[in-house]
Coordinates of C-alpha atoms and ligand atoms in Angstrom, one line a residue:
M23 CA 68.8 -104.4 18.5
Q24 CA 65.4 -102.5 18.2
W25 CA 67.6 -99.3 19.1
C26 CA 70.3 -99.8 16.6
A27 CA 67.7 -100.5 13.6
E28 CA 65.9 -97.4 14.7
T29 CA 68.9 -95.2 15.0
L30 CA 69.8 -96.6 11.6
L31 CA 66.4 -95.5 10.0
R32 CA 66.8 -92.3 11.6
L33 CA 70.3 -91.7 10.5
C34 CA 69.5 -92.9 6.9
W35 CA 66.7 -90.1 6.9
Y36 CA 69.2 -87.5 8.1
L37 CA 71.4 -88.6 5.1
E38 CA 68.9 -88.2 2.7
M39 CA 67.8 -84.8 3.7
T40 CA 71.5 -83.5 3.9
M41 CA 73.2 -85.4 1.3
N42 CA 70.4 -86.0 -1.1
I43 CA 71.0 -89.8 -1.2
D44 CA 68.6 -92.5 -1.2
L45 CA 70.4 -94.6 1.3
I46 CA 67.2 -97.0 1.8
A47 CA 67.0 -97.6 -2.3
Y48 CA 71.0 -98.6 -1.9
H49 CA 70.2 -100.9 1.1
R50 CA 66.9 -102.3 -0.2
K51 CA 68.7 -105.6 -1.5
I52 CA 70.7 -106.0 1.6
T53 CA 70.0 -108.8 3.8
R54 CA 68.6 -107.6 7.1
R55 CA 71.2 -109.8 8.8
F56 CA 73.9 -107.1 7.6
F57 CA 71.5 -104.2 7.3
I58 CA 70.8 -104.2 11.1
Q59 CA 74.6 -104.4 11.7
F60 CA 75.3 -100.8 11.5
G61 CA 74.8 -100.4 15.0
A62 CA 75.4 -97.2 17.0
T63 CA 79.3 -97.0 16.3
G64 CA 78.6 -98.4 12.8
A65 CA 75.8 -95.8 11.8
L66 CA 77.7 -92.9 12.7
A67 CA 80.9 -93.8 11.2
M68 CA 78.5 -94.2 8.1
Q69 CA 78.3 -90.7 7.7
G70 CA 81.6 -90.3 5.8
H71 CA 81.7 -94.0 4.7
P72 CA 82.6 -94.8 1.6
L73 CA 79.9 -97.3 1.0
L74 CA 77.9 -94.0 0.1
S75 CA 79.5 -93.7 -3.0
M76 CA 79.1 -97.2 -4.1
D77 CA 76.3 -98.8 -6.5
S78 CA 73.6 -101.2 -5.8
E79 CA 75.2 -103.6 -7.7
A80 CA 78.0 -103.7 -5.3
F81 CA 75.8 -103.7 -2.3
S82 CA 74.0 -107.0 -4.0
D83 CA 77.4 -108.7 -4.2
L84 CA 77.9 -107.6 -0.5
D85 CA 74.6 -109.2 0.3
T86 CA 75.2 -112.5 -1.6
A87 CA 78.7 -112.7 0.5
V88 CA 77.1 -112.3 3.6
D89 CA 74.1 -114.5 2.9
Q90 CA 76.6 -117.3 2.4
I91 CA 78.2 -116.9 5.6
E92 CA 78.2 -120.0 7.7
D93 CA 76.0 -120.5 10.5
W94 CA 77.1 -119.4 14.0
L95 CA 76.7 -122.7 15.6
T96 CA 78.6 -125.9 14.1
Q97 CA 76.4 -129.4 13.9
Q98 CA 78.1 -131.6 16.0
D99 CA 79.0 -133.9 13.0
D100 CA 80.5 -131.0 11.0
F101 CA 83.2 -130.1 13.6
R102 CA 86.8 -131.0 12.7
D103 CA 87.7 -133.6 14.4
V104 CA 91.0 -133.8 16.3
S105 CA 91.3 -137.4 17.6
R106 CA 94.1 -139.7 18.5
G107 CA 94.2 -143.3 18.7
T108 CA 94.7 -146.4 17.0
P109 CA 91.8 -147.5 16.3
L110 CA 90.2 -144.2 16.9
P111 CA 88.0 -144.5 20.2
H112 CA 84.9 -143.0 18.4
E113 CA 85.0 -145.6 15.6
L114 CA 85.1 -148.8 17.7
P115 CA 82.2 -150.9 17.5
E116 CA 79.1 -150.3 19.9
S117 CA 80.0 -153.7 21.5
T118 CA 83.6 -152.6 22.4
K119 CA 82.2 -149.3 23.2
R120 CA 79.6 -150.6 26.0
E121 CA 82.5 -152.8 27.3
K122 CA 84.8 -150.0 27.6
G123 CA 82.7 -147.7 29.2
M124 CA 82.3 -145.4 26.1
T125 CA 78.2 -145.2 26.1
R126 CA 75.9 -143.6 28.3
E127 CA 75.0 -146.7 30.3
S128 CA 78.3 -148.1 30.7
W129 CA 80.4 -145.0 31.7
K130 CA 82.0 -144.8 35.0
L131 CA 84.5 -142.1 35.8
E132 CA 87.0 -142.1 38.5
V133 CA 88.4 -139.3 40.8
I134 CA 91.1 -140.8 42.9
S135 CA 94.5 -139.6 44.3
D136 CA 97.9 -139.5 42.6
P137 CA 99.8 -142.5 43.8
E138 CA 103.0 -140.7 43.1
Y139 CA 102.1 -137.2 44.7
P140 CA 99.1 -137.9 46.7
A141 CA 96.3 -135.4 47.5
R142 CA 94.5 -136.6 50.8
L143 CA 90.8 -137.5 49.8
R144 CA 88.4 -138.7 52.5
S145 CA 86.0 -140.2 49.7
P146 CA 87.6 -141.0 46.3
L147 CA 85.4 -142.1 43.4
S148 CA 86.9 -145.3 42.5
I149 CA 85.9 -148.4 40.2
E150 CA 87.6 -150.9 42.7
A151 CA 85.6 -149.3 45.8
G152 CA 82.6 -149.3 43.8
T153 CA 82.3 -145.3 43.9
A154 CA 83.1 -144.4 40.7
L155 CA 80.6 -141.8 39.2
D156 CA 78.0 -143.2 36.6
F157 CA 76.2 -141.2 34.0
K158 CA 72.7 -141.4 35.6
T159 CA 74.2 -139.7 38.7
L160 CA 75.9 -137.2 36.8
L161 CA 72.7 -136.3 35.2
E162 CA 71.0 -136.4 38.5
I163 CA 73.5 -133.8 39.8
G164 CA 73.1 -132.1 36.7
K165 CA 69.2 -131.6 37.4
T166 CA 70.4 -128.6 39.7
R167 CA 73.9 -127.9 38.7
S168 CA 74.4 -128.0 35.2
V169 CA 75.3 -125.0 32.9
R170 CA 75.2 -124.0 29.5
F171 CA 77.9 -121.7 27.6
P172 CA 78.6 -121.1 23.9
K173 CA 82.7 -121.7 22.9
V174 CA 84.6 -122.0 19.8
M175 CA 86.5 -125.5 20.2
S176 CA 90.1 -124.6 18.4
C177 CA 93.2 -126.3 18.3
L178 CA 96.3 -124.6 19.4
N179 CA 98.0 -125.9 16.1
I180 CA 95.4 -125.4 13.7
G181 CA 94.5 -122.2 12.5
C182 CA 91.2 -122.2 12.1
P183 CA 88.1 -123.0 14.7
L184 CA 87.1 -126.6 14.5
G185 CA 83.5 -125.8 15.6
M186 CA 81.4 -123.5 17.5
G187 CA 79.0 -125.0 20.0
I188 CA 76.9 -124.4 23.1
W189 CA 78.1 -126.9 25.5
E190 CA 76.1 -128.3 28.3
G191 CA 77.4 -130.3 31.7
V192 CA 78.1 -130.3 35.3
P193 CA 80.7 -128.2 36.7
L194 CA 83.9 -130.2 37.6
R195 CA 84.2 -128.5 41.3
E196 CA 80.8 -130.3 41.9
I197 CA 82.7 -133.7 41.4
L198 CA 85.9 -132.7 42.9
W199 CA 84.0 -131.7 46.4
M200 CA 82.2 -135.2 46.4
T201 CA 85.8 -136.6 47.0
Q202 CA 86.2 -134.5 50.0
P203 CA 89.6 -133.1 49.5
V204 CA 91.4 -132.3 52.8
K205 CA 94.9 -131.4 51.7
D206 CA 97.9 -131.4 49.1
L207 CA 95.8 -131.0 46.3
R208 CA 97.4 -128.7 43.7
R209 CA 96.5 -130.0 40.2
V210 CA 94.0 -131.8 38.7
H211 CA 95.2 -134.3 36.0
Y212 CA 92.8 -136.1 33.5
H213 CA 93.0 -138.2 30.6
G214 CA 90.3 -140.1 28.4
Y215 CA 90.0 -143.7 26.8
H216 CA 93.2 -144.7 25.1
N217 CA 92.9 -148.3 23.8
E218 CA 94.5 -149.3 27.3
D219 CA 97.9 -148.7 25.8
P220 CA 99.8 -146.0 27.9
K221 CA 101.6 -144.9 24.6
Q222 CA 98.1 -143.9 23.1
M223 CA 97.2 -141.7 26.3
F224 CA 95.9 -138.1 25.6
R225 CA 96.4 -136.2 29.2
S226 CA 95.7 -132.6 30.2
S227 CA 95.7 -130.8 33.5
L228 CA 94.4 -127.9 35.4
S229 CA 95.6 -125.9 38.7
V230 CA 93.0 -126.9 41.3
N231 CA 92.2 -123.2 41.7
R232 CA 91.3 -123.0 38.0
V233 CA 88.5 -125.7 39.0
L234 CA 87.3 -124.1 41.9
E235 CA 86.8 -120.6 40.6
D236 CA 86.2 -118.8 37.3
P237 CA 88.5 -115.9 37.1
G238 CA 87.2 -113.0 35.3
G239 CA 83.9 -114.4 34.7
V240 CA 84.5 -117.1 32.5
P241 CA 82.5 -120.0 32.5
P242 CA 83.3 -122.9 34.9
V243 CA 85.1 -126.0 33.7
I244 CA 82.4 -128.8 32.8
L245 CA 82.2 -132.4 32.6
C246 CA 80.3 -132.0 29.6
Y247 CA 77.3 -134.3 28.0
K248 CA 75.3 -132.4 25.6
L249 CA 76.4 -130.0 22.5
N250 CA 73.8 -127.5 20.8
G251 CA 70.7 -129.2 23.1
Q252 CA 71.8 -132.9 22.0
W253 CA 73.5 -135.6 23.4
L254 CA 77.3 -135.6 23.1
T255 CA 78.2 -137.7 19.9
S256 CA 80.9 -140.1 20.2
E257 CA 83.2 -138.4 17.7
R258 CA 82.9 -135.1 20.0
G259 CA 83.9 -137.2 22.9
G260 CA 80.9 -138.6 24.3
P261 CA 79.5 -139.9 26.5
V262 CA 81.5 -137.3 28.9
R263 CA 84.3 -134.8 27.8
M264 CA 86.0 -132.1 30.0
V265 CA 85.2 -128.4 28.5
V266 CA 87.5 -125.9 29.7
P267 CA 86.0 -122.6 28.3
E268 CA 89.1 -120.3 27.9
A269 CA 91.4 -122.9 26.8
Y270 CA 92.4 -124.3 23.4
G271 CA 91.0 -127.8 22.5
F272 CA 93.7 -130.0 24.2
K273 CA 92.4 -129.3 27.6
S274 CA 88.9 -130.7 26.6
I275 CA 89.5 -134.4 26.9
K276 CA 87.3 -136.4 25.0
W277 CA 85.9 -139.9 26.4
L278 CA 86.9 -139.0 29.9
K279 CA 87.8 -141.8 32.0
Q280 CA 89.9 -140.7 34.8
I281 CA 90.6 -137.6 37.3
V282 CA 93.6 -137.9 39.2
L283 CA 94.1 -135.3 42.1
S284 CA 97.6 -134.6 42.7
N285 CA 100.0 -132.8 44.9
L286 CA 102.5 -131.9 41.6
S287 CA 102.7 -128.5 41.2
H288 CA 103.0 -128.6 37.8
A289 CA 101.4 -129.6 34.3
N290 CA 101.9 -133.1 32.6
D291 CA 99.7 -132.2 29.6
T292 CA 100.6 -134.3 26.4
Y293 CA 100.8 -131.1 24.5
A294 CA 103.7 -129.9 26.6
E295 CA 105.8 -132.6 25.4
Q296 CA 105.2 -131.2 21.9
N297 CA 106.6 -127.6 22.7
N298 CA 103.2 -126.2 23.1
D299 CA 102.5 -123.1 25.5
I300 CA 100.0 -125.0 27.7
D301 CA 98.8 -121.9 29.6
S302 CA 97.7 -119.9 26.8
P303 CA 94.1 -119.0 26.5
I304 CA 92.6 -118.8 23.1
K305 CA 93.5 -115.7 21.2
T306 CA 91.8 -113.2 19.2
F307 CA 92.3 -113.6 15.5
C308 CA 90.6 -113.5 12.4
S309 CA 90.5 -114.9 8.7
L310 CA 88.9 -114.1 5.4
F311 CA 86.5 -116.4 3.8
P312 CA 87.9 -117.8 0.6
I313 CA 87.7 -115.5 -2.2
S314 CA 88.2 -115.7 -5.8
S315 CA 91.7 -114.9 -6.8
Q316 CA 90.7 -112.5 -9.8
H317 CA 88.6 -109.4 -9.8
S318 CA 87.4 -106.7 -12.1
A319 CA 89.0 -103.2 -11.9
N320 CA 87.0 -100.3 -10.0
K321 CA 84.7 -102.5 -8.9
P322 CA 84.0 -102.7 -5.2
L323 CA 85.2 -105.7 -3.4
A324 CA 82.7 -107.8 -1.2
L325 CA 84.8 -109.4 1.3
T326 CA 83.7 -111.4 4.4
G327 CA 85.4 -113.6 7.1
W328 CA 85.1 -115.2 10.5
A329 CA 86.9 -114.1 13.9
Q330 CA 87.7 -115.9 16.8
V331 CA 87.0 -113.9 20.3
G332 CA 89.7 -114.6 22.4
L333 CA 89.9 -113.9 26.2
A334 CA 91.0 -110.7 25.0
G335 CA 88.0 -109.8 23.3
L336 CA 87.3 -108.6 19.8
Q337 CA 86.4 -104.9 19.4
K338 CA 86.8 -104.8 15.6
V339 CA 88.1 -106.6 12.6
Q340 CA 90.0 -104.5 9.9
V341 CA 91.2 -105.1 6.4
W342 CA 94.3 -103.5 4.3
I343 CA 94.7 -104.3 0.8
H344 CA 98.1 -103.6 -0.4
P345 CA 99.6 -103.4 -4.0
K346 CA 102.5 -105.9 -4.6
D347 CA 104.5 -103.5 -6.5
E348 CA 104.6 -101.0 -3.5
P349 CA 106.8 -101.8 -0.4
L350 CA 105.9 -102.7 3.0
P351 CA 105.8 -100.3 5.5
E352 CA 109.5 -100.1 6.9
N353 CA 110.4 -101.8 10.2
D354 CA 106.7 -102.5 10.8
R355 CA 106.7 -106.3 10.9
Y356 CA 103.0 -106.3 12.3
F357 CA 102.0 -103.4 10.0
Q358 CA 100.9 -101.1 12.6
T359 CA 101.1 -98.2 10.6
A360 CA 99.4 -99.7 7.5
P361 CA 96.2 -97.9 6.3
W362 CA 93.5 -100.4 7.8
K363 CA 90.1 -100.1 7.1
D364 CA 87.4 -101.1 9.8
A365 CA 85.1 -103.9 8.6
E366 CA 81.3 -104.4 10.0
L367 CA 81.0 -107.0 12.7
L368 CA 77.6 -109.1 11.9
G369 CA 75.4 -108.8 15.0
P370 CA 73.6 -111.9 16.3
P371 CA 72.1 -114.2 13.6
K372 CA 68.3 -114.9 13.2
K373 CA 69.2 -118.5 12.9
W374 CA 71.3 -119.8 15.5
G375 CA 72.4 -123.1 13.3
G376 CA 74.0 -126.1 14.7
D377 CA 70.7 -128.2 14.8
L378 CA 69.8 -126.1 17.8
P379 CA 66.4 -127.5 18.7
E380 CA 63.9 -125.0 17.7
N381 CA 66.3 -122.6 16.7
R382 CA 65.9 -121.5 20.5
I383 CA 68.9 -120.7 23.0
A384 CA 67.9 -122.7 26.0
I385 CA 67.2 -120.9 29.2
P386 CA 69.4 -120.4 31.2
T387 CA 72.7 -120.2 28.7
L388 CA 75.4 -118.3 30.3
G389 CA 75.7 -115.3 28.0
F390 CA 72.2 -115.0 27.4
S391 CA 69.4 -112.8 28.8
A392 CA 66.1 -114.6 30.1
D393 CA 64.5 -114.1 26.7
G394 CA 67.2 -116.2 25.1
E395 CA 68.9 -112.9 23.6
P396 CA 72.7 -112.4 24.0
I397 CA 73.8 -109.8 26.5
D398 CA 77.0 -108.9 25.0
W399 CA 77.7 -109.2 21.2
P400 CA 80.3 -110.4 20.1
I401 CA 80.4 -113.3 22.7
K402 CA 83.9 -113.7 24.2
L403 CA 85.6 -117.1 23.4
A404 CA 82.8 -117.5 20.7
K405 CA 82.9 -117.3 17.1
A406 CA 81.8 -114.0 15.2
H407 CA 81.5 -112.7 11.5
W408 CA 82.1 -109.6 9.6
A409 CA 81.8 -108.1 6.3
I410 CA 83.0 -105.1 4.4
L411 CA 82.5 -103.6 0.8
H412 CA 86.3 -102.4 0.0
P413 CA 86.3 -99.7 -2.8
G414 CA 87.5 -100.7 -6.2
L415 CA 91.1 -100.9 -7.3
K416 CA 93.2 -100.5 -10.2
P417 CA 94.4 -103.3 -12.2
G418 CA 97.3 -105.0 -10.7
S419 CA 98.7 -107.5 -7.8
Y420 CA 97.5 -107.0 -4.2
T421 CA 97.6 -108.5 -1.2
V422 CA 94.7 -108.5 1.1
R423 CA 95.3 -108.8 5.0
C424 CA 92.9 -108.9 7.9
R425 CA 93.4 -108.5 11.7
T426 CA 91.6 -107.8 14.9
I427 CA 91.7 -105.5 17.3
D428 CA 91.2 -106.7 20.9
E429 CA 88.9 -105.0 23.6
H430 CA 92.0 -103.2 24.9
Q431 CA 92.5 -101.6 21.5
R432 CA 95.6 -103.9 20.8
A433 CA 96.1 -105.0 17.4
Q434 CA 97.1 -108.8 16.8
P435 CA 99.3 -110.6 16.9
M436 CA 101.0 -108.2 19.3
P437 CA 102.1 -108.9 22.1
R438 CA 101.9 -112.6 21.4
P439 CA 103.5 -113.5 18.5
F440 CA 104.7 -117.0 19.1
R441 CA 102.8 -119.5 17.4
K442 CA 103.1 -122.4 19.7
S443 CA 100.9 -120.0 22.1
G444 CA 98.3 -120.7 19.7
H445 CA 97.3 -119.1 15.8
A446 CA 96.9 -115.4 15.8
A447 CA 98.7 -114.5 12.6
I448 CA 97.6 -111.7 10.0
Q449 CA 96.4 -113.4 7.2
A450 CA 97.6 -112.5 3.6
V451 CA 95.6 -113.4 0.3
N452 CA 96.8 -112.4 -3.0
I453 CA 94.5 -111.6 -5.4
E454 CA 94.9 -109.9 -9.0
I455 CA 92.8 -107.0 -10.3
K456 CA 92.3 -107.1 -14.2
Ligands
MTE516 N1 90.7 -138.3 24.4 C1 91.3 -137.1 23.5 N2 90.4 -136.1 23.8 C2 91.1 -135.1 23.1 C3 92.1 -135.1 21.8 C4 92.5 -136.4 21.7 O1 93.3 -136.8 20.6 N3 92.2 -137.6 22.6 N4 92.2 -134.3 21.5 C5 92.3 -132.9 21.7 C6 92.8 -131.8 20.7 S1 94.2 -131.5 20.5 C7 91.5 -131.0 20.3 S2 92.0 -129.6 19.5 C8 90.2 -131.4 20.5 C9 89.2 -131.2 19.4 O2 87.9 -131.3 19.5 P1 86.8 -131.9 18.3 O3 87.6 -133.2 18.0 O4 85.5 -132.0 19.3 O5 86.7 -130.7 17.3 O6 90.0 -132.3 21.4 C10 91.2 -132.6 22.4 N5 90.5 -133.7 23.1
MO517 MO1 94.4 -129.5 19.2

């Protein structure tokens, strides 16, 4: 961060000397949150940057737009809720929750063998045998084993992240080992509280190897009990939910009750019954924050948006504004040949949001250094934000599009255009320039 800011100042000085432009004056009004963003690559790119020809009013519009961007973390109650059940389990009266094991005091988790496709376990955790796991024991294990990591919760079927959090809990493998599995274990099935009605059961599953190992350096699958440093609320799936870092939300089962260790070789997820690609990791894609549909001619457009950083990573966000009366590029369904313009990715925020205690990233948190600073930015499997000051346009009707380029320089939605693998479409918004 320090280095980026210094580089930028040096570059500003260089530009002033060579081009006789008072860049600092141009930027004076700009929030530091954005100003600091022009890091090594951004700053160099600015040498021929169209921003240099824009007036300070345009910068102040950009400043305002950037200031209005949501916090990086979402408060628990502000997550969009995707819960099934009649009644909704999190809306049951406290007394019922206590009776059904949906409070921290009454929660019990079973980890048992699948009666139909049995796995050999020496020591299942069952209510019947009095060996089920309770919350106190889970926390006790958490004292030495718990992990925290940032993750965007995103529904495969909704084109917008539900919320961004720092999730905390015990790796599922710690609990799996407690059952002393011996053989015939291939799949881990699990479900949450479902009003004791089999028709309401919402199930998900993982290969046992995903539980035991974390391929590609993703965080472990956890039994989660805290979000943004607070106890997981009932609406978010508390007392304990599964959280699968690289997966869409349907793998992160709320009000977790039972884990079934199975020798079945395939998935039995509820989402599989709805034509979803249940092995699809979360996708990289982006969207604009809502903009007004009318703009003045020849005035730079301040555009901002969010991006979801999927398993493929995020290199950059790009914007393309196309006059509606001109034909679209031919034979180019994903607009690979369109004149896309690079936007600026915003760096780490000064305020994390999400009601994080003391606005501080707890240590240790995966992806953060010992002083609570992000090791890489943007963070994989998390949310990012971006902004661009687009040169002004002539009067007319236009379509604004934005797309992401992943860390392997591949533009979305290629090579993954399938809607049921998770939303990754190029967004298109119509505007009028008057
Ligand atoms: N028990 C249970 N867990 C569940 C669900 C559910 O309906 N019941 N919905 C899933 C789906 S499809 C999504 S996208 C996420 C949403 O998490 P959130 O409500 O915390 O945002 O929860 C998942 N976990
Ligand atoms: Mo979902």
